[in-house]
């Protein structure tokens, strides 16, 4: 329909303007009590408030709606339109998804240096996805334990992982077990695991502080949480709606400095409830972080000889 005609109709009849409004269905791979979801729902409220007549987002739910490790496929196939997720949860679709944990260049910078464009090329080609925004940045992962160690040797320990931590913890000698976040509390409670990998923040959202004795410092990698969308749906959106949502997603990403102070506070909260930091001497700490990076990139390049090196060039330092 001609634009002028659309405007004339919209002016004459407000219901027609509303008829142009699109609604996208969003799920979260993280349980609903995880702070990522709360923060995203605040963003959704803003999007909906400012997007009347243009675009709305309807939040369907967390892993009870679509299980954690299936949200990627749900977006790829269009069962849902968008997901709040992390690459580690959809490596079944594309091994490259897990490489963004290795980013040392912030997302805002990746938009300028070609990293964001490369990510979108790969995500489109491999998973029929649009990578809208990285909404967690500046956030290391840590190893949390219930048994004390005095060196980075996890021999004899069973550790809960996702693909994020697999190669690194195995290189340190751990026996590993993959679970969604929603299963960690029970695994700790039953003593099925001796520890787990997770970012520096968020333990309290899931009550894991009740079942956690130690955090190993330093952290490693950079937790990636993002909004992704089904590409067919995205391309079929009215341009105004697409541009509006892309701007809102970019604005959300631009708030990532938030995590710096949030993480400092989470460290404080952990120590207040008695979670003890396990530290090593300076050389061992350095070697620990170096090893994480080394096995991380080796894994990413082995899994994707095509795109691994290109990603490294743009997102590593
Ligand atoms: O579940 C996880 O430990 C995980 O892979 C992850 C990734 C990013 C943010 C939070 C958790």
PDB file of C-alpha atoms and ligand atoms in Angstrom:
ATOM      1  CA  UNK A   1       0.000   0.000   0.000  1.00  0.00           C
ATOM      2  CA  UNK A   2       1.210   3.499  -0.827  1.00  0.00           C
ATOM      3  CA  UNK A   3       2.582   5.398   2.146  1.00  0.00           C
ATOM      4  CA  UNK A   4       0.352   8.440   1.575  1.00  0.00           C
ATOM      5  CA  UNK A   5      -2.702   6.229   1.519  1.00  0.00           C
ATOM      6  CA  UNK A   6      -1.612   4.566   4.755  1.00  0.00           C
ATOM      7  CA  UNK A   7      -1.199   7.954   6.410  1.00  0.00           C
ATOM      8  CA  UNK A   8      -4.570   9.188   5.142  1.00  0.00           C
ATOM      9  CA  UNK A   9      -6.298   6.070   6.414  1.00  0.00           C
ATOM     10  CA  UNK A  10      -4.494   6.255   9.745  1.00  0.00           C
ATOM     11  CA  UNK A  11      -5.532   9.880  10.209  1.00  0.00           C
ATOM     12  CA  UNK A  12      -9.146   9.157   9.358  1.00  0.00           C
ATOM     13  CA  UNK A  13      -9.326   6.039  11.401  1.00  0.00           C
ATOM     14  CA  UNK A  14      -7.055   5.527  14.457  1.00  0.00           C
ATOM     15  CA  UNK A  15      -7.923   1.829  14.485  1.00  0.00           C
ATOM     16  CA  UNK A  16      -6.112   1.501  11.188  1.00  0.00           C
ATOM     17  CA  UNK A  17      -2.959   2.953  12.721  1.00  0.00           C
ATOM     18  CA  UNK A  18      -3.209   0.363  15.487  1.00  0.00           C
ATOM     19  CA  UNK A  19      -3.669  -2.336  12.892  1.00  0.00           C
ATOM     20  CA  UNK A  20      -0.153  -1.520  11.698  1.00  0.00           C
ATOM     21  CA  UNK A  21       1.227  -2.269  15.141  1.00  0.00           C
ATOM     22  CA  UNK A  22       3.221  -5.481  15.271  1.00  0.00           C
ATOM     23  CA  UNK A  23       3.659  -7.693  18.309  1.00  0.00           C
ATOM     24  CA  UNK A  24       6.678  -9.948  18.809  1.00  0.00           C
ATOM     25  CA  UNK A  25       6.756 -12.922  21.136  1.00  0.00           C
ATOM     26  CA  UNK A  26       9.756 -13.065  23.472  1.00  0.00           C
ATOM     27  CA  UNK A  27      10.986 -15.926  25.664  1.00  0.00           C
ATOM     28  CA  UNK A  28      13.852 -16.131  28.138  1.00  0.00           C
ATOM     29  CA  UNK A  29      16.341 -18.998  28.337  1.00  0.00           C
ATOM     30  CA  UNK A  30      17.048 -17.880  31.923  1.00  0.00           C
ATOM     31  CA  UNK A  31      14.602 -18.610  34.718  1.00  0.00           C
ATOM     32  CA  UNK A  32      12.250 -15.727  35.401  1.00  0.00           C
ATOM     33  CA  UNK A  33      13.760 -14.903  38.794  1.00  0.00           C
ATOM     34  CA  UNK A  34      17.163 -14.216  37.234  1.00  0.00           C
ATOM     35  CA  UNK A  35      17.823 -10.476  37.242  1.00  0.00           C
ATOM     36  CA  UNK A  36      18.482 -10.485  33.460  1.00  0.00           C
ATOM     37  CA  UNK A  37      14.784 -11.164  32.984  1.00  0.00           C
ATOM     38  CA  UNK A  38      13.618  -8.452  35.372  1.00  0.00           C
ATOM     39  CA  UNK A  39      15.886  -5.903  33.709  1.00  0.00           C
ATOM     40  CA  UNK A  40      14.716  -6.984  30.261  1.00  0.00           C
ATOM     41  CA  UNK A  41      11.071  -6.752  31.291  1.00  0.00           C
ATOM     42  CA  UNK A  42      11.685  -3.153  32.354  1.00  0.00           C
ATOM     43  CA  UNK A  43      13.097  -2.552  28.900  1.00  0.00           C
ATOM     44  CA  UNK A  44      10.077  -4.279  27.330  1.00  0.00           C
ATOM     45  CA  UNK A  45       7.788  -1.943  29.277  1.00  0.00           C
ATOM     46  CA  UNK A  46       9.619   1.056  27.867  1.00  0.00           C
ATOM     47  CA  UNK A  47       9.540  -0.403  24.352  1.00  0.00           C
ATOM     48  CA  UNK A  48       5.803  -0.956  24.628  1.00  0.00           C
ATOM     49  CA  UNK A  49       5.123   2.449  26.151  1.00  0.00           C
ATOM     50  CA  UNK A  50       7.058   4.341  23.485  1.00  0.00           C
ATOM     51  CA  UNK A  51       6.093   1.995  20.686  1.00  0.00           C
ATOM     52  CA  UNK A  52       2.317   2.280  20.694  1.00  0.00           C
ATOM     53  CA  UNK A  53       1.043   1.934  17.145  1.00  0.00           C
ATOM     54  CA  UNK A  54       4.474   0.723  15.966  1.00  0.00           C
ATOM     55  CA  UNK A  55       5.741  -2.324  17.840  1.00  0.00           C
ATOM     56  CA  UNK A  56       5.051  -4.233  21.028  1.00  0.00           C
ATOM     57  CA  UNK A  57       6.857  -7.111  22.702  1.00  0.00           C
ATOM     58  CA  UNK A  58       4.891  -9.791  24.480  1.00  0.00           C
ATOM     59  CA  UNK A  59       6.860 -11.778  27.068  1.00  0.00           C
ATOM     60  CA  UNK A  60       5.790 -15.396  27.055  1.00  0.00           C
ATOM     61  CA  UNK A  61       7.955 -16.756  29.855  1.00  0.00           C
ATOM     62  CA  UNK A  62      11.144 -18.526  30.865  1.00  0.00           C
ATOM     63  CA  UNK A  63      12.274 -22.159  30.609  1.00  0.00           C
ATOM     64  CA  UNK A  64       8.825 -23.427  31.606  1.00  0.00           C
ATOM     65  CA  UNK A  65       7.582 -22.086  28.267  1.00  0.00           C
ATOM     66  CA  UNK A  66      10.607 -23.170  26.208  1.00  0.00           C
ATOM     67  CA  UNK A  67      13.424 -25.147  27.901  1.00  0.00           C
ATOM     68  CA  UNK A  68      16.752 -23.295  28.238  1.00  0.00           C
ATOM     69  CA  UNK A  69      18.656 -25.261  25.608  1.00  0.00           C
ATOM     70  CA  UNK A  70      15.765 -25.128  23.118  1.00  0.00           C
ATOM     71  CA  UNK A  71      15.162 -21.390  22.866  1.00  0.00           C
ATOM     72  CA  UNK A  72      17.749 -21.036  20.085  1.00  0.00           C
ATOM     73  CA  UNK A  73      15.942 -23.539  17.932  1.00  0.00           C
ATOM     74  CA  UNK A  74      12.596 -21.940  18.798  1.00  0.00           C
ATOM     75  CA  UNK A  75      13.906 -18.627  17.417  1.00  0.00           C
ATOM     76  CA  UNK A  76      15.509 -20.254  14.384  1.00  0.00           C
ATOM     77  CA  UNK A  77      12.294 -21.999  13.383  1.00  0.00           C
ATOM     78  CA  UNK A  78      10.007 -19.097  14.300  1.00  0.00           C
ATOM     79  CA  UNK A  79       8.139 -20.851  17.108  1.00  0.00           C
ATOM     80  CA  UNK A  80       8.913 -17.610  18.953  1.00  0.00           C
ATOM     81  CA  UNK A  81      10.131 -14.297  17.542  1.00  0.00           C
ATOM     82  CA  UNK A  82      12.780 -13.343  20.079  1.00  0.00           C
ATOM     83  CA  UNK A  83      14.812 -14.794  22.914  1.00  0.00           C
ATOM     84  CA  UNK A  84      16.837 -13.462  25.807  1.00  0.00           C
ATOM     85  CA  UNK A  85      19.596 -16.036  25.834  1.00  0.00           C
ATOM     86  CA  UNK A  86      23.329 -16.745  25.620  1.00  0.00           C
ATOM     87  CA  UNK A  87      25.329 -18.418  22.894  1.00  0.00           C
ATOM     88  CA  UNK A  88      26.236 -21.354  25.150  1.00  0.00           C
ATOM     89  CA  UNK A  89      22.582 -22.387  25.121  1.00  0.00           C
ATOM     90  CA  UNK A  90      22.393 -22.841  21.333  1.00  0.00           C
ATOM     91  CA  UNK A  91      25.715 -24.369  20.301  1.00  0.00           C
ATOM     92  CA  UNK A  92      23.539 -27.182  18.917  1.00  0.00           C
ATOM     93  CA  UNK A  93      22.651 -24.745  16.105  1.00  0.00           C
ATOM     94  CA  UNK A  94      26.056 -23.180  15.571  1.00  0.00           C
ATOM     95  CA  UNK A  95      29.337 -23.676  17.464  1.00  0.00           C
ATOM     96  CA  UNK A  96      30.213 -20.013  16.883  1.00  0.00           C
ATOM     97  CA  UNK A  97      27.481 -19.017  19.338  1.00  0.00           C
ATOM     98  CA  UNK A  98      29.739 -19.795  22.296  1.00  0.00           C
ATOM     99  CA  UNK A  99      32.645 -17.670  21.036  1.00  0.00           C
ATOM    100  CA  UNK A 100      31.204 -14.363  22.226  1.00  0.00           C
ATOM    101  CA  UNK A 101      32.228 -15.253  25.803  1.00  0.00           C
ATOM    102  CA  UNK A 102      35.771 -14.614  24.542  1.00  0.00           C
ATOM    103  CA  UNK A 103      35.087 -10.967  23.719  1.00  0.00           C
ATOM    104  CA  UNK A 104      37.547  -8.507  25.191  1.00  0.00           C
ATOM    105  CA  UNK A 105      36.195  -5.656  23.113  1.00  0.00           C
ATOM    106  CA  UNK A 106      32.884  -4.312  24.466  1.00  0.00           C
ATOM    107  CA  UNK A 107      29.743  -4.686  22.348  1.00  0.00           C
ATOM    108  CA  UNK A 108      29.479  -0.928  21.792  1.00  0.00           C
ATOM    109  CA  UNK A 109      32.954  -1.080  20.224  1.00  0.00           C
ATOM    110  CA  UNK A 110      32.094  -4.186  18.169  1.00  0.00           C
ATOM    111  CA  UNK A 111      29.399  -2.087  16.482  1.00  0.00           C
ATOM    112  CA  UNK A 112      32.130   0.196  15.219  1.00  0.00           C
ATOM    113  CA  UNK A 113      34.902  -2.257  14.307  1.00  0.00           C
ATOM    114  CA  UNK A 114      32.904  -4.691  12.174  1.00  0.00           C
ATOM    115  CA  UNK A 115      32.447  -7.308  14.903  1.00  0.00           C
ATOM    116  CA  UNK A 116      28.712  -6.743  15.147  1.00  0.00           C
ATOM    117  CA  UNK A 117      28.330  -7.013  11.362  1.00  0.00           C
ATOM    118  CA  UNK A 118      30.332 -10.262  11.320  1.00  0.00           C
ATOM    119  CA  UNK A 119      28.273 -11.700  14.166  1.00  0.00           C
ATOM    120  CA  UNK A 120      25.095 -10.869  12.274  1.00  0.00           C
ATOM    121  CA  UNK A 121      26.427 -12.450   9.084  1.00  0.00           C
ATOM    122  CA  UNK A 122      27.246 -15.696  10.921  1.00  0.00           C
ATOM    123  CA  UNK A 123      24.042 -15.725  12.983  1.00  0.00           C
ATOM    124  CA  UNK A 124      21.955 -15.182   9.837  1.00  0.00           C
ATOM    125  CA  UNK A 125      23.732 -17.867   7.871  1.00  0.00           C
ATOM    126  CA  UNK A 126      23.887 -20.504  10.579  1.00  0.00           C
ATOM    127  CA  UNK A 127      20.814 -19.941  12.717  1.00  0.00           C
ATOM    128  CA  UNK A 128      18.427 -17.737  10.741  1.00  0.00           C
ATOM    129  CA  UNK A 129      18.848 -15.170  13.515  1.00  0.00           C
ATOM    130  CA  UNK A 130      19.322 -11.471  13.907  1.00  0.00           C
ATOM    131  CA  UNK A 131      21.690 -10.634  16.767  1.00  0.00           C
ATOM    132  CA  UNK A 132      19.987  -7.542  18.152  1.00  0.00           C
ATOM    133  CA  UNK A 133      22.030  -6.538  21.166  1.00  0.00           C
ATOM    134  CA  UNK A 134      24.390  -7.790  23.808  1.00  0.00           C
ATOM    135  CA  UNK A 135      22.813  -6.803  27.089  1.00  0.00           C
ATOM    136  CA  UNK A 136      25.448  -8.193  29.479  1.00  0.00           C
ATOM    137  CA  UNK A 137      29.097  -7.168  29.172  1.00  0.00           C
ATOM    138  CA  UNK A 138      32.044  -6.434  31.525  1.00  0.00           C
ATOM    139  CA  UNK A 139      31.151  -9.560  33.509  1.00  0.00           C
ATOM    140  CA  UNK A 140      33.599 -12.401  34.215  1.00  0.00           C
ATOM    141  CA  UNK A 141      32.652 -16.002  34.874  1.00  0.00           C
ATOM    142  CA  UNK A 142      33.927 -17.748  37.972  1.00  0.00           C
ATOM    143  CA  UNK A 143      34.307 -21.231  39.296  1.00  0.00           C
ATOM    144  CA  UNK A 144      32.293 -21.740  42.500  1.00  0.00           C
ATOM    145  CA  UNK A 145      33.176 -24.667  44.761  1.00  0.00           C
ATOM    146  CA  UNK A 146      32.126 -26.481  47.890  1.00  0.00           C
ATOM    147  CA  UNK A 147      35.532 -28.130  48.304  1.00  0.00           C
ATOM    148  CA  UNK A 148      38.656 -26.143  48.916  1.00  0.00           C
ATOM    149  CA  UNK A 149      41.507 -26.236  46.414  1.00  0.00           C
ATOM    150  CA  UNK A 150      44.959 -24.702  46.779  1.00  0.00           C
ATOM    151  CA  UNK A 151      45.915 -24.842  43.119  1.00  0.00           C
ATOM    152  CA  UNK A 152      43.986 -24.815  39.840  1.00  0.00           C
ATOM    153  CA  UNK A 153      43.597 -28.576  39.728  1.00  0.00           C
ATOM    154  CA  UNK A 154      40.051 -29.936  39.594  1.00  0.00           C
ATOM    155  CA  UNK A 155      40.974 -33.605  39.493  1.00  0.00           C
ATOM    156  CA  UNK A 156      38.366 -35.628  41.338  1.00  0.00           C
ATOM    157  CA  UNK A 157      35.778 -32.830  41.318  1.00  0.00           C
ATOM    158  CA  UNK A 158      32.450 -32.926  39.523  1.00  0.00           C
ATOM    159  CA  UNK A 159      31.554 -29.523  38.137  1.00  0.00           C
ATOM    160  CA  UNK A 160      28.329 -28.259  36.585  1.00  0.00           C
ATOM    161  CA  UNK A 161      28.983 -26.651  33.239  1.00  0.00           C
ATOM    162  CA  UNK A 162      27.536 -25.318  30.024  1.00  0.00           C
ATOM    163  CA  UNK A 163      29.616 -25.162  26.825  1.00  0.00           C
ATOM    164  CA  UNK A 164      31.122 -21.915  28.210  1.00  0.00           C
ATOM    165  CA  UNK A 165      33.296 -23.758  30.702  1.00  0.00           C
ATOM    166  CA  UNK A 166      33.674 -27.248  29.228  1.00  0.00           C
ATOM    167  CA  UNK A 167      37.114 -27.108  27.615  1.00  0.00           C
ATOM    168  CA  UNK A 168      38.651 -25.036  30.393  1.00  0.00           C
ATOM    169  CA  UNK A 169      37.399 -27.071  33.356  1.00  0.00           C
ATOM    170  CA  UNK A 170      38.217 -30.326  31.605  1.00  0.00           C
ATOM    171  CA  UNK A 171      41.718 -29.011  30.939  1.00  0.00           C
ATOM    172  CA  UNK A 172      41.991 -28.471  34.715  1.00  0.00           C
ATOM    173  CA  UNK A 173      41.044 -32.119  35.276  1.00  0.00           C
ATOM    174  CA  UNK A 174      37.370 -31.792  36.261  1.00  0.00           C
ATOM    175  CA  UNK A 175      34.619 -34.267  35.568  1.00  0.00           C
ATOM    176  CA  UNK A 176      31.809 -32.198  34.103  1.00  0.00           C
ATOM    177  CA  UNK A 177      28.040 -32.286  33.864  1.00  0.00           C
ATOM    178  CA  UNK A 178      25.945 -29.948  31.726  1.00  0.00           C
ATOM    179  CA  UNK A 179      22.754 -28.534  33.228  1.00  0.00           C
ATOM    180  CA  UNK A 180      20.440 -25.597  32.701  1.00  0.00           C
ATOM    181  CA  UNK A 181      20.558 -22.958  35.459  1.00  0.00           C
ATOM    182  CA  UNK A 182      17.241 -24.226  36.791  1.00  0.00           C
ATOM    183  CA  UNK A 183      18.817 -27.523  37.851  1.00  0.00           C
ATOM    184  CA  UNK A 184      21.876 -26.234  39.702  1.00  0.00           C
ATOM    185  CA  UNK A 185      20.289 -25.666  43.118  1.00  0.00           C
ATOM    186  CA  UNK A 186      19.038 -29.237  43.416  1.00  0.00           C
ATOM    187  CA  UNK A 187      22.339 -30.641  42.155  1.00  0.00           C
ATOM    188  CA  UNK A 188      24.168 -28.676  44.871  1.00  0.00           C
ATOM    189  CA  UNK A 189      21.665 -29.659  47.514  1.00  0.00           C
ATOM    190  CA  UNK A 190      22.009 -33.336  46.688  1.00  0.00           C
ATOM    191  CA  UNK A 191      25.792 -33.136  46.476  1.00  0.00           C
ATOM    192  CA  UNK A 192      25.711 -34.366  42.880  1.00  0.00           C
ATOM    193  CA  UNK A 193      28.202 -31.612  41.997  1.00  0.00           C
ATOM    194  CA  UNK A 194      31.143 -30.081  43.884  1.00  0.00           C
ATOM    195  CA  UNK A 195      30.846 -26.771  42.117  1.00  0.00           C
ATOM    196  CA  UNK A 196      29.704 -24.882  39.078  1.00  0.00           C
ATOM    197  CA  UNK A 197      30.602 -22.225  36.559  1.00  0.00           C
ATOM    198  CA  UNK A 198      28.561 -19.006  36.578  1.00  0.00           C
ATOM    199  CA  UNK A 199      29.103 -15.239  36.206  1.00  0.00           C
ATOM    200  CA  UNK A 200      30.227 -13.074  39.127  1.00  0.00           C
ATOM    201  CA  UNK A 201      26.612 -11.979  39.633  1.00  0.00           C
ATOM    202  CA  UNK A 202      23.239 -13.626  39.992  1.00  0.00           C
ATOM    203  CA  UNK A 203      23.832 -16.256  42.699  1.00  0.00           C
ATOM    204  CA  UNK A 204      21.227 -14.649  44.935  1.00  0.00           C
ATOM    205  CA  UNK A 205      18.587 -14.674  42.202  1.00  0.00           C
ATOM    206  CA  UNK A 206      18.624 -18.470  42.359  1.00  0.00           C
ATOM    207  CA  UNK A 207      19.516 -18.888  46.056  1.00  0.00           C
ATOM    208  CA  UNK A 208      22.761 -20.625  45.200  1.00  0.00           C
ATOM    209  CA  UNK A 209      24.525 -18.629  47.943  1.00  0.00           C
ATOM    210  CA  UNK A 210      22.820 -21.014  50.384  1.00  0.00           C
ATOM    211  CA  UNK A 211      24.759 -23.931  48.913  1.00  0.00           C
ATOM    212  CA  UNK A 212      28.050 -22.284  47.919  1.00  0.00           C
ATOM    213  CA  UNK A 213      31.201 -22.113  50.072  1.00  0.00           C
ATOM    214  CA  UNK A 214      33.938 -20.795  47.791  1.00  0.00           C
ATOM    215  CA  UNK A 215      34.477 -18.656  44.717  1.00  0.00           C
ATOM    216  CA  UNK A 216      37.735 -19.088  42.821  1.00  0.00           C
ATOM    217  CA  UNK A 217      39.362 -15.813  41.800  1.00  0.00           C
ATOM    218  CA  UNK A 218      40.178 -14.441  39.338  1.00  0.00           C
ATOM    219  CA  UNK A 219      37.291 -14.713  36.915  1.00  0.00           C
ATOM    220  CA  UNK A 220      37.730 -15.437  33.228  1.00  0.00           C
ATOM    221  CA  UNK A 221      35.961 -14.675  29.906  1.00  0.00           C
ATOM    222  CA  UNK A 222      33.097 -12.201  29.543  1.00  0.00           C
ATOM    223  CA  UNK A 223      29.521 -13.354  30.087  1.00  0.00           C
ATOM    224  CA  UNK A 224      27.411 -12.783  26.997  1.00  0.00           C
ATOM    225  CA  UNK A 225      23.647 -12.430  27.243  1.00  0.00           C
ATOM    226  CA  UNK A 226      21.755 -11.096  24.282  1.00  0.00           C
ATOM    227  CA  UNK A 227      18.510 -10.538  22.473  1.00  0.00           C
ATOM    228  CA  UNK A 228      18.199 -12.520  19.257  1.00  0.00           C
ATOM    229  CA  UNK A 229      15.313 -12.612  16.802  1.00  0.00           C
ATOM    230  CA  UNK A 230      13.996 -14.805  14.012  1.00  0.00           C
ATOM    231  CA  UNK A 231      15.379 -13.384  10.786  1.00  0.00           C
ATOM    232  CA  UNK A 232      12.367 -14.055   8.556  1.00  0.00           C
ATOM    233  CA  UNK A 233      10.097 -12.340  11.018  1.00  0.00           C
ATOM    234  CA  UNK A 234      12.538  -9.468  11.308  1.00  0.00           C
ATOM    235  CA  UNK A 235      12.784  -8.891   7.580  1.00  0.00           C
ATOM    236  CA  UNK A 236       9.018  -9.007   7.196  1.00  0.00           C
ATOM    237  CA  UNK A 237       8.483  -6.236   9.779  1.00  0.00           C
ATOM    238  CA  UNK A 238       7.337  -2.835   8.570  1.00  0.00           C
ATOM    239  CA  UNK A 239      10.557  -0.789   8.293  1.00  0.00           C
ATOM    240  CA  UNK A 240       9.342   1.630  10.927  1.00  0.00           C
ATOM    241  CA  UNK A 241       8.825  -1.161  13.460  1.00  0.00           C
ATOM    242  CA  UNK A 242      12.162  -2.791  12.607  1.00  0.00           C
ATOM    243  CA  UNK A 243      14.072   0.459  12.939  1.00  0.00           C
ATOM    244  CA  UNK A 244      12.272   1.292  16.158  1.00  0.00           C
ATOM    245  CA  UNK A 245      13.108  -2.064  17.762  1.00  0.00           C
ATOM    246  CA  UNK A 246      16.709  -1.972  16.563  1.00  0.00           C
ATOM    247  CA  UNK A 247      17.127   1.470  18.111  1.00  0.00           C
ATOM    248  CA  UNK A 248      15.604   0.326  21.403  1.00  0.00           C
ATOM    249  CA  UNK A 249      17.874  -2.740  21.448  1.00  0.00           C
ATOM    250  CA  UNK A 250      20.926  -0.580  20.756  1.00  0.00           C
ATOM    251  CA  UNK A 251      19.917   1.765  23.571  1.00  0.00           C
ATOM    252  CA  UNK A 252      19.589  -1.207  25.915  1.00  0.00           C
ATOM    253  CA  UNK A 253      23.070  -2.399  24.971  1.00  0.00           C
ATOM    254  CA  UNK A 254      24.444   1.101  25.504  1.00  0.00           C
ATOM    255  CA  UNK A 255      23.532   0.744  29.210  1.00  0.00           C
ATOM    256  CA  UNK A 256      26.097  -2.025  29.795  1.00  0.00           C
ATOM    257  CA  UNK A 257      28.322   0.111  32.023  1.00  0.00           C
ATOM    258  CA  UNK A 258      25.640  -0.645  34.583  1.00  0.00           C
ATOM    259  CA  UNK A 259      27.201  -4.093  35.119  1.00  0.00           C
ATOM    260  CA  UNK A 260      30.483  -2.704  36.424  1.00  0.00           C
ATOM    261  CA  UNK A 261      29.000  -1.339  39.644  1.00  0.00           C
ATOM    262  CA  UNK A 262      26.424  -4.101  39.861  1.00  0.00           C
ATOM    263  CA  UNK A 263      29.208  -6.706  39.844  1.00  0.00           C
ATOM    264  CA  UNK A 264      31.191  -4.903  42.529  1.00  0.00           C
ATOM    265  CA  UNK A 265      28.143  -4.979  44.723  1.00  0.00           C
ATOM    266  CA  UNK A 266      27.553  -8.677  44.060  1.00  0.00           C
ATOM    267  CA  UNK A 267      31.114  -9.452  45.206  1.00  0.00           C
ATOM    268  CA  UNK A 268      30.329  -7.603  48.417  1.00  0.00           C
ATOM    269  CA  UNK A 269      27.088  -9.479  48.919  1.00  0.00           C
ATOM    270  CA  UNK A 270      28.838 -12.814  48.404  1.00  0.00           C
ATOM    271  CA  UNK A 271      31.447 -12.038  51.034  1.00  0.00           C
ATOM    272  CA  UNK A 272      28.734 -10.813  53.437  1.00  0.00           C
ATOM    273  CA  UNK A 273      27.050 -14.208  53.356  1.00  0.00           C
ATOM    274  CA  UNK A 274      30.360 -15.979  53.914  1.00  0.00           C
ATOM    275  CA  UNK A 275      31.347 -17.099  50.423  1.00  0.00           C
ATOM    276  CA  UNK A 276      35.143 -17.217  50.634  1.00  0.00           C
ATOM    277  CA  UNK A 277      37.418 -16.252  47.769  1.00  0.00           C
ATOM    278  CA  UNK A 278      40.061 -18.819  46.850  1.00  0.00           C
ATOM    279  CA  UNK A 279      43.069 -17.051  45.351  1.00  0.00           C
ATOM    280  CA  UNK A 280      46.411 -18.178  43.953  1.00  0.00           C
ATOM    281  CA  UNK A 281      49.745 -16.427  43.701  1.00  0.00           C
ATOM    282  CA  UNK A 282      50.093 -13.855  40.934  1.00  0.00           C
ATOM    283  CA  UNK A 283      51.864 -16.130  38.444  1.00  0.00           C
ATOM    284  CA  UNK A 284      49.347 -18.959  38.942  1.00  0.00           C
ATOM    285  CA  UNK A 285      46.432 -16.535  38.563  1.00  0.00           C
ATOM    286  CA  UNK A 286      47.879 -15.204  35.354  1.00  0.00           C
ATOM    287  CA  UNK A 287      48.430 -18.706  34.010  1.00  0.00           C
ATOM    288  CA  UNK A 288      44.838 -19.665  34.976  1.00  0.00           C
ATOM    289  CA  UNK A 289      43.314 -16.793  32.979  1.00  0.00           C
ATOM    290  CA  UNK A 290      45.727 -17.345  30.074  1.00  0.00           C
ATOM    291  CA  UNK A 291      44.826 -21.018  29.965  1.00  0.00           C
ATOM    292  CA  UNK A 292      41.110 -20.198  29.874  1.00  0.00           C
ATOM    293  CA  UNK A 293      41.680 -17.887  26.924  1.00  0.00           C
ATOM    294  CA  UNK A 294      43.971 -20.309  25.132  1.00  0.00           C
ATOM    295  CA  UNK A 295      41.660 -23.335  25.369  1.00  0.00           C
ATOM    296  CA  UNK A 296      38.668 -21.086  24.658  1.00  0.00           C
ATOM    297  CA  UNK A 297      40.003 -19.834  21.332  1.00  0.00           C
ATOM    298  CA  UNK A 298      41.464 -23.212  20.420  1.00  0.00           C
ATOM    299  CA  UNK A 299      37.998 -24.699  20.884  1.00  0.00           C
ATOM    300  CA  UNK A 300      36.278 -21.908  18.968  1.00  0.00           C
ATOM    301  CA  UNK A 301      38.670 -22.173  16.020  1.00  0.00           C
ATOM    302  CA  UNK A 302      38.499 -25.952  15.944  1.00  0.00           C
ATOM    303  CA  UNK A 303      34.685 -25.829  15.983  1.00  0.00           C
ATOM    304  CA  UNK A 304      34.615 -23.148  13.283  1.00  0.00           C
ATOM    305  CA  UNK A 305      37.780 -22.988  11.183  1.00  0.00           C
ATOM    306  CA  UNK A 306      35.838 -20.647   8.899  1.00  0.00           C
ATOM    307  CA  UNK A 307      34.669 -17.991  11.345  1.00  0.00           C
ATOM    308  CA  UNK A 308      36.683 -18.612  14.535  1.00  0.00           C
ATOM    309  CA  UNK A 309      39.777 -16.707  13.334  1.00  0.00           C
ATOM    310  CA  UNK A 310      37.696 -13.838  11.938  1.00  0.00           C
ATOM    311  CA  UNK A 311      35.858 -13.472  15.243  1.00  0.00           C
ATOM    312  CA  UNK A 312      39.145 -13.566  17.140  1.00  0.00           C
ATOM    313  CA  UNK A 313      40.509 -10.724  15.053  1.00  0.00           C
ATOM    314  CA  UNK A 314      37.567  -8.496  15.851  1.00  0.00           C
ATOM    315  CA  UNK A 315      36.569  -9.330  19.423  1.00  0.00           C
ATOM    316  CA  UNK A 316      39.800 -10.440  21.145  1.00  0.00           C
ATOM    317  CA  UNK A 317      42.603  -8.132  22.262  1.00  0.00           C
TER     318      UNK A 317
HETATM  319  O1  LIG B   1      24.482 -21.238  32.426  1.00  0.00           O
HETATM  320  C1  LIG B   1      25.603 -20.757  32.390  1.00  0.00           C
HETATM  321  O2  LIG B   1      26.457 -20.940  33.254  1.00  0.00           O
HETATM  322  C2  LIG B   1      25.992 -19.929  31.244  1.00  0.00           C
HETATM  323  O3  LIG B   1      26.486 -20.454  30.281  1.00  0.00           O
HETATM  324  C3  LIG B   1      25.760 -18.476  31.313  1.00  0.00           C
HETATM  325  C4  LIG B   1      26.132 -17.664  30.247  1.00  0.00           C
HETATM  326  C5  LIG B   1      25.921 -16.296  30.326  1.00  0.00           C
HETATM  327  C6  LIG B   1      25.341 -15.752  31.444  1.00  0.00           C
HETATM  328  C7  LIG B   1      24.950 -16.544  32.493  1.00  0.00           C
HETATM  329  C8  LIG B   1      25.174 -17.913  32.437  1.00  0.00           C
END
